[in-house]
PDB file of C-alpha atoms in Angstrom:
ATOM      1  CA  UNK A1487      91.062  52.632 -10.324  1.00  0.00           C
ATOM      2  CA  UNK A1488      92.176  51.679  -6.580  1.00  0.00           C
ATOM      3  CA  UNK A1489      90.924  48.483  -5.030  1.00  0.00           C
ATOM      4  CA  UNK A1490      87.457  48.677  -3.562  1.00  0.00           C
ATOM      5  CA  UNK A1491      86.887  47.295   0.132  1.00  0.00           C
ATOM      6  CA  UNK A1492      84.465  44.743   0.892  1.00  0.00           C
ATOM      7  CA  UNK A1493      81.710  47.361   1.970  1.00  0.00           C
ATOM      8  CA  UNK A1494      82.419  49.267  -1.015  1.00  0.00           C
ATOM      9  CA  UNK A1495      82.065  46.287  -3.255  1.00  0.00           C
ATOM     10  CA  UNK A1496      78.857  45.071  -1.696  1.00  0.00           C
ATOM     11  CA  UNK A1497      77.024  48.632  -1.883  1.00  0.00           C
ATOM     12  CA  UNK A1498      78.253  48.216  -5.437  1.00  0.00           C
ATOM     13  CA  UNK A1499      77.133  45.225  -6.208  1.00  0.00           C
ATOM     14  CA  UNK A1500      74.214  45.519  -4.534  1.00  0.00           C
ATOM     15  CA  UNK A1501      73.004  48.453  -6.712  1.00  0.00           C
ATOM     16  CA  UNK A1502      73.905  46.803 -10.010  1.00  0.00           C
ATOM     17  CA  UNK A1503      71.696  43.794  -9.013  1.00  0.00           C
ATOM     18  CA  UNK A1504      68.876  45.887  -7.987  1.00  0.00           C
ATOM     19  CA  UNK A1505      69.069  47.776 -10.832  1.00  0.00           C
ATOM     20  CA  UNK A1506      68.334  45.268 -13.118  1.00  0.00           C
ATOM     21  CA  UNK A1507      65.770  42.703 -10.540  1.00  0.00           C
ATOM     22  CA  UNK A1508      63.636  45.378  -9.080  1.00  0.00           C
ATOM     23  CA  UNK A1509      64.312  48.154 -11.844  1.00  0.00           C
ATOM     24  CA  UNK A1510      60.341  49.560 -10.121  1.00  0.00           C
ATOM     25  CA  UNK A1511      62.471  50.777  -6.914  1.00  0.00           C
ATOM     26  CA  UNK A1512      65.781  51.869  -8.883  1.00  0.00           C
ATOM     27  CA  UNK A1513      67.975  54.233  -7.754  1.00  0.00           C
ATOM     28  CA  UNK A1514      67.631  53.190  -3.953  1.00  0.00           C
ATOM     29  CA  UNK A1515      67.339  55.193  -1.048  1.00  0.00           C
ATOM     30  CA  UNK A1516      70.020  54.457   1.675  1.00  0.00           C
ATOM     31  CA  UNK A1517      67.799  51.932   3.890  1.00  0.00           C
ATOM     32  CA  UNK A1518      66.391  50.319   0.945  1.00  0.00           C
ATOM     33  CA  UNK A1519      70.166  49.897  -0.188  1.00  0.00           C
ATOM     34  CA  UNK A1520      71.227  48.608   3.619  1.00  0.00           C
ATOM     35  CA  UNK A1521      68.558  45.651   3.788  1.00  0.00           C
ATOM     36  CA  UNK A1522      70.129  44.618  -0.102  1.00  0.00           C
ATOM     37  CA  UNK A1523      73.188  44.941   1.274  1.00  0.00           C
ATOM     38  CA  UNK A1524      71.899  42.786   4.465  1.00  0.00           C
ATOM     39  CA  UNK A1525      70.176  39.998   2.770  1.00  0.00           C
ATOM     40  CA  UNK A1526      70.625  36.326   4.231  1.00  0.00           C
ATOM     41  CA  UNK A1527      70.250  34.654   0.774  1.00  0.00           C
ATOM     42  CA  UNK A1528      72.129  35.606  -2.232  1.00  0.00           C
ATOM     43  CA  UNK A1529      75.316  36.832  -0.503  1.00  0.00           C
ATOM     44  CA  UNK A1530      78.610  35.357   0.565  1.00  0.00           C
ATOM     45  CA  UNK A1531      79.752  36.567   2.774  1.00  0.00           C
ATOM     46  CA  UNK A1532      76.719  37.655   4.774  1.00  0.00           C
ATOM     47  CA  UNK A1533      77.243  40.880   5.670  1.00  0.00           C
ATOM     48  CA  UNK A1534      75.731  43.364   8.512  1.00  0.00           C
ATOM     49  CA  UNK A1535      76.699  46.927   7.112  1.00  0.00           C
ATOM     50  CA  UNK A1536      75.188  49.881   9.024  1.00  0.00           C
ATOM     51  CA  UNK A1537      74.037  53.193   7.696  1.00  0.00           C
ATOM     52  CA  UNK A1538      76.695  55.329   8.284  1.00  0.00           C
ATOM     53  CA  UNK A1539      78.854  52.470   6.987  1.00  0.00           C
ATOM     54  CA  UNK A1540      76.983  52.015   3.644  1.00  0.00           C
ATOM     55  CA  UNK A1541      77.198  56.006   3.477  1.00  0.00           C
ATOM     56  CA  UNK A1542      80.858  56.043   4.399  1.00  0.00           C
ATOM     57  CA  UNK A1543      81.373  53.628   1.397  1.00  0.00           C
ATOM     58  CA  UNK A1544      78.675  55.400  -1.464  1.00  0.00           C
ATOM     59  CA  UNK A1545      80.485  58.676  -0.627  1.00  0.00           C
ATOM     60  CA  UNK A1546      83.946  57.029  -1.472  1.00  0.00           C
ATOM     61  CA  UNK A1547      82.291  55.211  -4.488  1.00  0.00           C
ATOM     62  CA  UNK A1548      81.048  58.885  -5.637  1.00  0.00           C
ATOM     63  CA  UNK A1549      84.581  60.264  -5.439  1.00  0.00           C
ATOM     64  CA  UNK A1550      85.288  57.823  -8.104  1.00  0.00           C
ATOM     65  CA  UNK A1551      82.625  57.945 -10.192  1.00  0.00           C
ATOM     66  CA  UNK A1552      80.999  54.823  -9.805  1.00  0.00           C
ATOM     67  CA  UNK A1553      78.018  55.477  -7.771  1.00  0.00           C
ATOM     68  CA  UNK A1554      75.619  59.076  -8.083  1.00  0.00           C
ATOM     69  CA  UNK A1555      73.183  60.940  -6.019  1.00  0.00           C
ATOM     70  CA  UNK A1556      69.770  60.731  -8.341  1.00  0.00           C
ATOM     71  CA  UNK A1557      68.283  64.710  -8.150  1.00  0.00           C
ATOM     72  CA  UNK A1558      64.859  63.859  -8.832  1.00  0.00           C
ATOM     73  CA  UNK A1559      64.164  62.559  -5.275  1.00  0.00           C
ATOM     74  CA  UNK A1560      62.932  64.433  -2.439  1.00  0.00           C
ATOM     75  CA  UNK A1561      65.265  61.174  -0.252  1.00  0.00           C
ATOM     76  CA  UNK A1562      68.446  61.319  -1.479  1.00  0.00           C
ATOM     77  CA  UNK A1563      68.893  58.127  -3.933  1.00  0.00           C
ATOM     78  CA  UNK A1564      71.876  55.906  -5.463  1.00  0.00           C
ATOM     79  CA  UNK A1565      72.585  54.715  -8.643  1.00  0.00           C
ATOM     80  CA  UNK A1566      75.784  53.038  -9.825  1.00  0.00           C
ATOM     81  CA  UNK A1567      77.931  53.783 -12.981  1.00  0.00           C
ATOM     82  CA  UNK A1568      79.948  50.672 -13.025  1.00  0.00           C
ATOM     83  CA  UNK A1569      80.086  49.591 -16.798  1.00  0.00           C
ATOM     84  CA  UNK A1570      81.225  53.314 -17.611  1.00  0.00           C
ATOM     85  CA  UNK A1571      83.670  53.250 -14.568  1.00  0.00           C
ATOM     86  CA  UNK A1572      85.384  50.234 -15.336  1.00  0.00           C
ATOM     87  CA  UNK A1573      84.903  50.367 -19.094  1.00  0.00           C
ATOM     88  CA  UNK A1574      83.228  46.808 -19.412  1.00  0.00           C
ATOM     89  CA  UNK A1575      80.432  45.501 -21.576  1.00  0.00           C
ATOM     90  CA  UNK A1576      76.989  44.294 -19.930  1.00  0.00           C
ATOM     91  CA  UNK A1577      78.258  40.600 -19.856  1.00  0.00           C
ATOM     92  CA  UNK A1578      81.198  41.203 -18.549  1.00  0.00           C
ATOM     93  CA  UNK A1579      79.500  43.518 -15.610  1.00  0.00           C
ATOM     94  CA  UNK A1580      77.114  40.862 -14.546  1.00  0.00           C
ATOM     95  CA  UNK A1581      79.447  38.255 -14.019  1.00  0.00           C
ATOM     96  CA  UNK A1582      81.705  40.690 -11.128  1.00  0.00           C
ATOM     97  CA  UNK A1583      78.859  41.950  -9.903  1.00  0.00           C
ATOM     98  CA  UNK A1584      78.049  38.399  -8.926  1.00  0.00           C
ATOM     99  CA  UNK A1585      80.869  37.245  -7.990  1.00  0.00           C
ATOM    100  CA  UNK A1586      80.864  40.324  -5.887  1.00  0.00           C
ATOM    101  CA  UNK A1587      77.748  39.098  -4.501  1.00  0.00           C
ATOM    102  CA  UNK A1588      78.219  35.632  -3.824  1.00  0.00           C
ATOM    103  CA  UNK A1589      81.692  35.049  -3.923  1.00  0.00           C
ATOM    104  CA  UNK A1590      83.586  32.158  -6.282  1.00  0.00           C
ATOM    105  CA  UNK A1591      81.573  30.446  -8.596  1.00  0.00           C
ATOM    106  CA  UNK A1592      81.976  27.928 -11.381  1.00  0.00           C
ATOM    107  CA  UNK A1593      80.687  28.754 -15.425  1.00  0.00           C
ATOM    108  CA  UNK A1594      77.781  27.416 -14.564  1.00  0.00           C
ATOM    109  CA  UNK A1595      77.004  28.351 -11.196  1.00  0.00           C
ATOM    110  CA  UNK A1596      77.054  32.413 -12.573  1.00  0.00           C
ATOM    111  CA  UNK A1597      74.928  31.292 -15.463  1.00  0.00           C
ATOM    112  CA  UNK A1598      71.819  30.238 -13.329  1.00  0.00           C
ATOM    113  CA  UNK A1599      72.394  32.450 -10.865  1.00  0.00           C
ATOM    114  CA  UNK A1600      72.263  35.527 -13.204  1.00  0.00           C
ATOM    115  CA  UNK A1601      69.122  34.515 -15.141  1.00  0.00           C
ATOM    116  CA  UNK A1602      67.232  37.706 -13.380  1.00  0.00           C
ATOM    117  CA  UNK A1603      70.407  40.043 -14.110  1.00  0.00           C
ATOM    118  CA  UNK A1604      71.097  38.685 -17.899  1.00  0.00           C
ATOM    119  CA  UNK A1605      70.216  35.939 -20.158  1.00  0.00           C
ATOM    120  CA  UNK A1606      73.645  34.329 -21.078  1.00  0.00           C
ATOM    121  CA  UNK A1607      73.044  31.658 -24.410  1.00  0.00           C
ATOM    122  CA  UNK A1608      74.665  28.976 -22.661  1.00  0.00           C
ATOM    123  CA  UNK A1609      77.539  28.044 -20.177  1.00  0.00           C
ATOM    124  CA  UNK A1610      80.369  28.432 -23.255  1.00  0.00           C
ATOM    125  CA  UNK A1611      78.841  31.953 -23.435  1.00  0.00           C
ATOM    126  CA  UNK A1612      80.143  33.076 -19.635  1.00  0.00           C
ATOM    127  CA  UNK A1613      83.336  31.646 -20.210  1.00  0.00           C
ATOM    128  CA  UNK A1614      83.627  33.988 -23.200  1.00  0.00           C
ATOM    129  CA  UNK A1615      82.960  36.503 -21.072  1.00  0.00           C
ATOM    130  CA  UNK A1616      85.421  35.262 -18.461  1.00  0.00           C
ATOM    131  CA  UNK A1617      87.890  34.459 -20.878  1.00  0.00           C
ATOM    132  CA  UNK A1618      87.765  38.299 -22.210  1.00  0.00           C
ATOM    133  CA  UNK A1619      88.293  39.710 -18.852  1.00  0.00           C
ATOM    134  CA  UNK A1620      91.005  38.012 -18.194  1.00  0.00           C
ATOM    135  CA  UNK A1621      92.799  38.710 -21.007  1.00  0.00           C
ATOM    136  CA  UNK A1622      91.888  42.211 -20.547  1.00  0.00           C
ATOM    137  CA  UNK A1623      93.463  42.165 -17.203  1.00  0.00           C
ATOM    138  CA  UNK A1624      96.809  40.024 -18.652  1.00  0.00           C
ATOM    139  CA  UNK A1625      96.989  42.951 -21.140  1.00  0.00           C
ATOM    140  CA  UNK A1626      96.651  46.491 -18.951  1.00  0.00           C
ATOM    141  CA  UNK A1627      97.737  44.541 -15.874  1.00  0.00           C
ATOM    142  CA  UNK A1628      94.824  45.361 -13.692  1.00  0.00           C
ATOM    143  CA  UNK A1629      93.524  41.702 -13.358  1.00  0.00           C
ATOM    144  CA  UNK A1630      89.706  41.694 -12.747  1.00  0.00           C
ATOM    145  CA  UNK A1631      88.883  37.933 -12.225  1.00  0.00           C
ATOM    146  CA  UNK A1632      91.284  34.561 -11.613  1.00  0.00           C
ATOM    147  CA  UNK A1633      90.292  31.057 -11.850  1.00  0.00           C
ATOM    148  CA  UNK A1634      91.077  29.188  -8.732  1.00  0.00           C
ATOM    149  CA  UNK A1635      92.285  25.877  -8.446  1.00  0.00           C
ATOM    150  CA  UNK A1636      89.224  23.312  -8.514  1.00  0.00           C
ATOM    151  CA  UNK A1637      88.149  22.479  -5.053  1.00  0.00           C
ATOM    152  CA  UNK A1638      87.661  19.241  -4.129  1.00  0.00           C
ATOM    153  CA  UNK A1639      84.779  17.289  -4.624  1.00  0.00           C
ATOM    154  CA  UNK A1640      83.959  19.926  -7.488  1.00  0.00           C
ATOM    155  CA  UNK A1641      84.109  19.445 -11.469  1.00  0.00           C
ATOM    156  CA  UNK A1642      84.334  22.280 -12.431  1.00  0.00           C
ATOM    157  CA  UNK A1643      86.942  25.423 -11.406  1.00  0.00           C
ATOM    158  CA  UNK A1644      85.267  28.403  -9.767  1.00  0.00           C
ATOM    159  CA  UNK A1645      86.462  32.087 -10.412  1.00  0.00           C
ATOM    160  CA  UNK A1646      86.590  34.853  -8.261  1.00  0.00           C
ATOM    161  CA  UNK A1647      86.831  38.821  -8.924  1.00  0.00           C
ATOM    162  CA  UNK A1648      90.058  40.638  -8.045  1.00  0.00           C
ATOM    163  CA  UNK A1649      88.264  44.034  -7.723  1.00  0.00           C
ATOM    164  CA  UNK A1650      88.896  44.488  -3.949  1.00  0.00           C
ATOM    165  CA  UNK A1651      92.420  42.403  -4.112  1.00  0.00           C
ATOM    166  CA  UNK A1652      93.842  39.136  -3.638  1.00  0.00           C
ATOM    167  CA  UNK A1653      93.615  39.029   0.308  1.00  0.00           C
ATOM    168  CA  UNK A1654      90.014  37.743   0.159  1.00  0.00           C
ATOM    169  CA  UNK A1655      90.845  34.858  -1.378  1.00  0.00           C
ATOM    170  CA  UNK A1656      92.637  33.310   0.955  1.00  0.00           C
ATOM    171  CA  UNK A1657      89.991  31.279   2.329  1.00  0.00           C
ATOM    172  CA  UNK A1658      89.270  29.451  -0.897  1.00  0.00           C
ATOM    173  CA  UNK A1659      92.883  29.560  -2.306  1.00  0.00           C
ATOM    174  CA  UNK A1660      93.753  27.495   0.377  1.00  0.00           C
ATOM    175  CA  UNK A1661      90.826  24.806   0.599  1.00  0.00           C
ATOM    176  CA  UNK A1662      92.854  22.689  -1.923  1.00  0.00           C
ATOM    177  CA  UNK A1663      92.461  21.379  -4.869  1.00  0.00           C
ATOM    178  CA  UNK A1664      90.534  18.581  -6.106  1.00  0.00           C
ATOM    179  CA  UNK A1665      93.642  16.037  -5.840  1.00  0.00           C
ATOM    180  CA  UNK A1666      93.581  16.554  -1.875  1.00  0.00           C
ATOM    181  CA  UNK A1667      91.255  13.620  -0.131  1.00  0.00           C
ATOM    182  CA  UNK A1668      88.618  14.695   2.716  1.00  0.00           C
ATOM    183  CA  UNK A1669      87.845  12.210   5.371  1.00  0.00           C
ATOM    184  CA  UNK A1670      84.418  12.859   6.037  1.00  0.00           C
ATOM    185  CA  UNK A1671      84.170  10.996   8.856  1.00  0.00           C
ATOM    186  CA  UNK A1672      86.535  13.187  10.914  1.00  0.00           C
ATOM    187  CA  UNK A1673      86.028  16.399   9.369  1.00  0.00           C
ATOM    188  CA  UNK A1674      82.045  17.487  10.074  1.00  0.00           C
ATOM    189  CA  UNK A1675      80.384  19.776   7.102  1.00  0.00           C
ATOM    190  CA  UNK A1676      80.344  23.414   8.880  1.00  0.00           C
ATOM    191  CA  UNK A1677      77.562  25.348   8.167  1.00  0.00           C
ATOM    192  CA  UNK A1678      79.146  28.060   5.273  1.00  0.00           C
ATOM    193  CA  UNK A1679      79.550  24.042   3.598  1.00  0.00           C
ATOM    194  CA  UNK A1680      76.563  22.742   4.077  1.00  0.00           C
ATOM    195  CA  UNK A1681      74.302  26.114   2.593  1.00  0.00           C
ATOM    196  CA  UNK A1682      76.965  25.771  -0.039  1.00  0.00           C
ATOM    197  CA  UNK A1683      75.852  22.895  -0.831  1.00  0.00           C
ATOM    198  CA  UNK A1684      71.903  23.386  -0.626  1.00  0.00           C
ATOM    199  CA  UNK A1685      72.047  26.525  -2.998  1.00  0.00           C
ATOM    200  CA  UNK A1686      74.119  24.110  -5.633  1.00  0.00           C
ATOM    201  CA  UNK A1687      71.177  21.553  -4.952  1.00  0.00           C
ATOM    202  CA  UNK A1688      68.571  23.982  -5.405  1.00  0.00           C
ATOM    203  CA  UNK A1689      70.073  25.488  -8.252  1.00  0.00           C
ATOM    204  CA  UNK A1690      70.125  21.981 -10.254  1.00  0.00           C
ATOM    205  CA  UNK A1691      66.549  21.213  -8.988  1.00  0.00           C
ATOM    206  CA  UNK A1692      65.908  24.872 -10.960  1.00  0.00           C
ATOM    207  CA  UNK A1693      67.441  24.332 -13.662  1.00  0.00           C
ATOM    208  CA  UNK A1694      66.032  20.383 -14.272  1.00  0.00           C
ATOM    209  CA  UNK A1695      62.491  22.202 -13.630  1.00  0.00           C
ATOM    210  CA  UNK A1696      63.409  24.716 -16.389  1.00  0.00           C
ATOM    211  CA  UNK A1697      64.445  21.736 -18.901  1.00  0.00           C
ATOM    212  CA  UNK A1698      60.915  20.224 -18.393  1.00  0.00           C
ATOM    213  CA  UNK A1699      59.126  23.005 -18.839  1.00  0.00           C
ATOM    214  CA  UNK A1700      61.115  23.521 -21.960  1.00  0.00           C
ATOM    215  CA  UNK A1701      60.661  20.122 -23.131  1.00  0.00           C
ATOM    216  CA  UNK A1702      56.818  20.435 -22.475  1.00  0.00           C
ATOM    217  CA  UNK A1703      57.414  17.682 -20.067  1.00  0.00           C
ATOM    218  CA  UNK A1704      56.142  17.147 -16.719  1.00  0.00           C
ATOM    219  CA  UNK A1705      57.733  16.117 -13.474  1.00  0.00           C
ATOM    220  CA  UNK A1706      56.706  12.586 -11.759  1.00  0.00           C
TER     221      UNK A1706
END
């Protein structure tokens, strides 16, 4: 299987998440695939794919086996074939397509974010999954994820898919790791940081919400 480019792996992507959050609408027809493709929230990078670009990239996809043309549809719809394609369990397919998605994350980070995709048990649960593709890679050579070196100001270590190559990670490979010291006072948050930084907020504010609700408590 050749590397995918980033339009491929967003079309991709895009149709596995659909798929299984708005399975009503599933396949998709090329605009409805577009504005997923589109989307402001949920996606790093943002991208702004047109038509013929998204078609460009589903007719490569099709060569390979990993997207088809429903036939039951007057407008010609798409559905992907990724587990089959790449031979990968259901786990193991939600956490790329993610990562796909919305680029590096930590264990935890892919855990809350793919509570509408897949309910993993718990956080040691996803780095099962993690764990198994990258041995899976280590073994046939065709590495799928990588865990990047922690960032700094961050716990935990993110990972990152390999599906469309290393080049991509450039960006994050080289924001250091967590032994390197930021002066904030001469370096200003940029705005990729900063909405960063409110999804991780939100995120925890979701998932202390979810404990209470659990817990049959309520919030002060």
């Amino acid at each position: 299987m050749r590397q995918l480019t980033p339009h491929e792996a967003r079309v991709l992507a895009t149709l596995m998440e659909k798929a299984r959050t708005v399975p009503d609408s599933y396949p998709l027809s090329l605009n409805t695939l577009v504005l997923g493709c589109n989307q402001k929230t949920s996606r790093d990078p943002v991208m702004d794919l047109t038509e013929s670009q998204a078609q460009a990239a589903i007719d490569t996809l099709k060569k390979q086996s990993l997207v088809f043309e429903a036939s039951s549809s007057r407008v010609p719809r798409f559905e992907h074939n990724f587990q089959r394609g790449f031979g990968v369990s259901e786990p193991q397919a939600v956490l790329l397509g993610l990562l796909m998605l919305r680029g590096p994350q930590t264990p935890g980070e892919l855990r809350l974010n793919s509570e509408r995709w897949y309910k993993f048990a718990d956080i040691a649960s996803v780095e099962d999954a993690l764990a198994e593709l990258k041995a899976r890679g280590d073994d046939s050579g065709a590495l799928m994820v990588v865990q990047l070196a922690r960032a700094a100001g961050m716990r935990e270590q993110r990972w990152a898919h390999l599906l469309c190559g290393e080049s991509l990670l450039m960006p994050y490979q080289q924001a250091g790791s967590g032994d390197e010291v930021i002066n904030r006072e001469t370096e200003p948050v940029s705005l990729g940081q900063a909405e960063r930084l409110q999804q991780r907020i939100d995120a925890l504010e979701h998932q202390v919400a979810h404990l209470y609700k659990e817990l049959g408590l309520s919030q002060a």
